[in-house]
Amino acid sequence: MAYFIFIGDMFVMAFMIAIVIWVSMKSSRESTNKAARIPLEDEDIDG
């Protein structure tokens, strides 16, 4: 049973990594950088 859970976790991780790679390749560098700054600038007031 532990092997089943471990293999399932590995498939989920591979899927999430593939999604991140796919999204980062399809989006522009500017939008990727803007999204990466969201956690850093969450307390800034942008009007």
Short mmCIF file of N, CA and C in Angstrom, two decimals:
data_model
loop_
_atom_site.label_atom_id
_atom_site.label_comp_id
_atom_site.label_asym_id
_atom_site.label_seq_id
_atom_site.Cartn_x
_atom_site.Cartn_y
_atom_site.Cartn_z
N MET A 1 0.82 -1.20 0.00
CA MET A 1 0.00 0.00 0.00
C MET A 1 0.86 1.27 0.00
N ALA A 2 1.97 1.23 0.72
CA ALA A 2 2.85 2.39 0.77
C ALA A 2 3.44 2.68 -0.60
N TYR A 3 3.76 1.61 -1.36
CA TYR A 3 4.30 1.82 -2.70
C TYR A 3 3.27 2.47 -3.61
N PHE A 4 2.01 2.08 -3.45
CA PHE A 4 0.94 2.67 -4.25
C PHE A 4 0.83 4.17 -3.97
N ILE A 5 0.87 4.55 -2.71
CA ILE A 5 0.79 5.97 -2.34
C ILE A 5 2.02 6.71 -2.85
N PHE A 6 3.20 6.11 -2.72
CA PHE A 6 4.43 6.75 -3.18
C PHE A 6 4.41 6.97 -4.69
N ILE A 7 4.00 5.95 -5.44
CA ILE A 7 3.94 6.07 -6.90
C ILE A 7 2.90 7.11 -7.30
N GLY A 8 1.77 7.14 -6.60
CA GLY A 8 0.75 8.15 -6.88
C GLY A 8 1.27 9.56 -6.63
N ASP A 9 2.02 9.72 -5.55
CA ASP A 9 2.62 11.03 -5.26
C ASP A 9 3.62 11.43 -6.34
N MET A 10 4.38 10.49 -6.84
CA MET A 10 5.35 10.79 -7.90
C MET A 10 4.64 11.22 -9.18
N PHE A 11 3.51 10.57 -9.50
CA PHE A 11 2.74 10.97 -10.68
C PHE A 11 2.17 12.38 -10.51
N VAL A 12 1.67 12.68 -9.33
CA VAL A 12 1.12 14.02 -9.08
C VAL A 12 2.22 15.07 -9.18
N MET A 13 3.38 14.80 -8.61
CA MET A 13 4.50 15.76 -8.69
C MET A 13 4.94 15.96 -10.14
N ALA A 14 5.03 14.87 -10.91
CA ALA A 14 5.41 14.99 -12.32
C ALA A 14 4.39 15.81 -13.08
N PHE A 15 3.11 15.62 -12.79
CA PHE A 15 2.06 16.38 -13.45
C PHE A 15 2.18 17.87 -13.11
N MET A 16 2.40 18.20 -11.84
CA MET A 16 2.52 19.60 -11.44
C MET A 16 3.75 20.26 -12.06
N ILE A 17 4.86 19.53 -12.12
CA ILE A 17 6.07 20.07 -12.74
C ILE A 17 5.83 20.31 -14.23
N ALA A 18 5.14 19.38 -14.89
CA ALA A 18 4.83 19.54 -16.31
C ALA A 18 3.93 20.75 -16.54
N ILE A 19 2.97 20.97 -15.66
CA ILE A 19 2.09 22.15 -15.78
C ILE A 19 2.89 23.43 -15.65
N VAL A 20 3.80 23.50 -14.67
CA VAL A 20 4.62 24.70 -14.47
C VAL A 20 5.49 24.95 -15.70
N ILE A 21 6.11 23.91 -16.23
CA ILE A 21 6.95 24.07 -17.42
C ILE A 21 6.12 24.52 -18.60
N TRP A 22 4.95 23.92 -18.79
CA TRP A 22 4.09 24.26 -19.92
C TRP A 22 3.61 25.71 -19.83
N VAL A 23 3.16 26.13 -18.65
CA VAL A 23 2.67 27.50 -18.48
C VAL A 23 3.81 28.50 -18.67
N SER A 24 4.99 28.19 -18.13
CA SER A 24 6.10 29.13 -18.26
C SER A 24 6.60 29.23 -19.69
N MET A 25 6.45 28.18 -20.47
CA MET A 25 6.88 28.25 -21.87
C MET A 25 5.86 28.97 -22.74
N LYS A 26 4.58 28.92 -22.37
CA LYS A 26 3.53 29.54 -23.18
C LYS A 26 3.33 31.02 -22.87
N SER A 27 3.74 31.47 -21.68
CA SER A 27 3.51 32.86 -21.32
C SER A 27 4.74 33.70 -21.64
N SER A 28 4.52 35.00 -21.72
CA SER A 28 5.63 35.89 -22.02
C SER A 28 6.50 36.08 -20.79
N ARG A 29 7.71 36.54 -21.00
CA ARG A 29 8.64 36.76 -19.89
C ARG A 29 8.11 37.84 -18.95
N GLU A 30 7.49 38.85 -19.52
CA GLU A 30 6.96 39.95 -18.70
C GLU A 30 5.85 39.46 -17.77
N SER A 31 4.93 38.68 -18.30
CA SER A 31 3.84 38.19 -17.45
C SER A 31 4.33 37.18 -16.42
N THR A 32 5.34 36.39 -16.76
CA THR A 32 5.92 35.45 -15.80
C THR A 32 6.61 36.20 -14.67
N ASN A 33 7.36 37.25 -15.01
CA ASN A 33 8.03 38.04 -13.97
C ASN A 33 7.02 38.77 -13.09
N LYS A 34 5.94 39.26 -13.70
CA LYS A 34 4.90 39.95 -12.93
C LYS A 34 4.23 38.98 -11.95
N ALA A 35 3.96 37.77 -12.40
CA ALA A 35 3.35 36.77 -11.52
C ALA A 35 4.30 36.34 -10.41
N ALA A 36 5.59 36.30 -10.71
CA ALA A 36 6.57 35.89 -9.70
C ALA A 36 6.74 36.94 -8.62
N ARG A 37 6.43 38.21 -8.94
CA ARG A 37 6.56 39.29 -7.96
C ARG A 37 5.35 39.42 -7.05
N ILE A 38 4.27 38.73 -7.32
CA ILE A 38 3.04 38.88 -6.54
C ILE A 38 3.27 38.64 -5.04
N PRO A 39 3.93 37.54 -4.64
CA PRO A 39 4.13 37.35 -3.19
C PRO A 39 5.04 38.41 -2.57
N LEU A 40 5.93 39.00 -3.34
CA LEU A 40 6.85 39.99 -2.80
C LEU A 40 6.20 41.35 -2.64
N GLU A 41 5.21 41.64 -3.47
CA GLU A 41 4.58 42.96 -3.47
C GLU A 41 3.14 42.91 -2.97
N ASP A 42 2.80 41.93 -2.16
CA ASP A 42 1.42 41.81 -1.73
C ASP A 42 1.00 42.86 -0.71
N GLU A 43 1.96 43.54 -0.11
CA GLU A 43 1.62 44.58 0.87
C GLU A 43 1.72 45.98 0.28
N ASP A 44 2.17 46.10 -0.96
CA ASP A 44 2.26 47.41 -1.60
C ASP A 44 0.86 47.87 -2.02
N ILE A 45 0.62 49.17 -1.89
CA ILE A 45 -0.65 49.73 -2.31
C ILE A 45 -0.46 50.31 -3.71
N ASP A 46 -1.20 49.77 -4.69
CA ASP A 46 -1.06 50.21 -6.08
C ASP A 46 -2.20 51.12 -6.51
N GLY A 47 -2.92 51.72 -5.60
CA GLY A 47 -3.98 52.65 -5.95
C GLY A 47 -5.15 51.96 -6.45
#
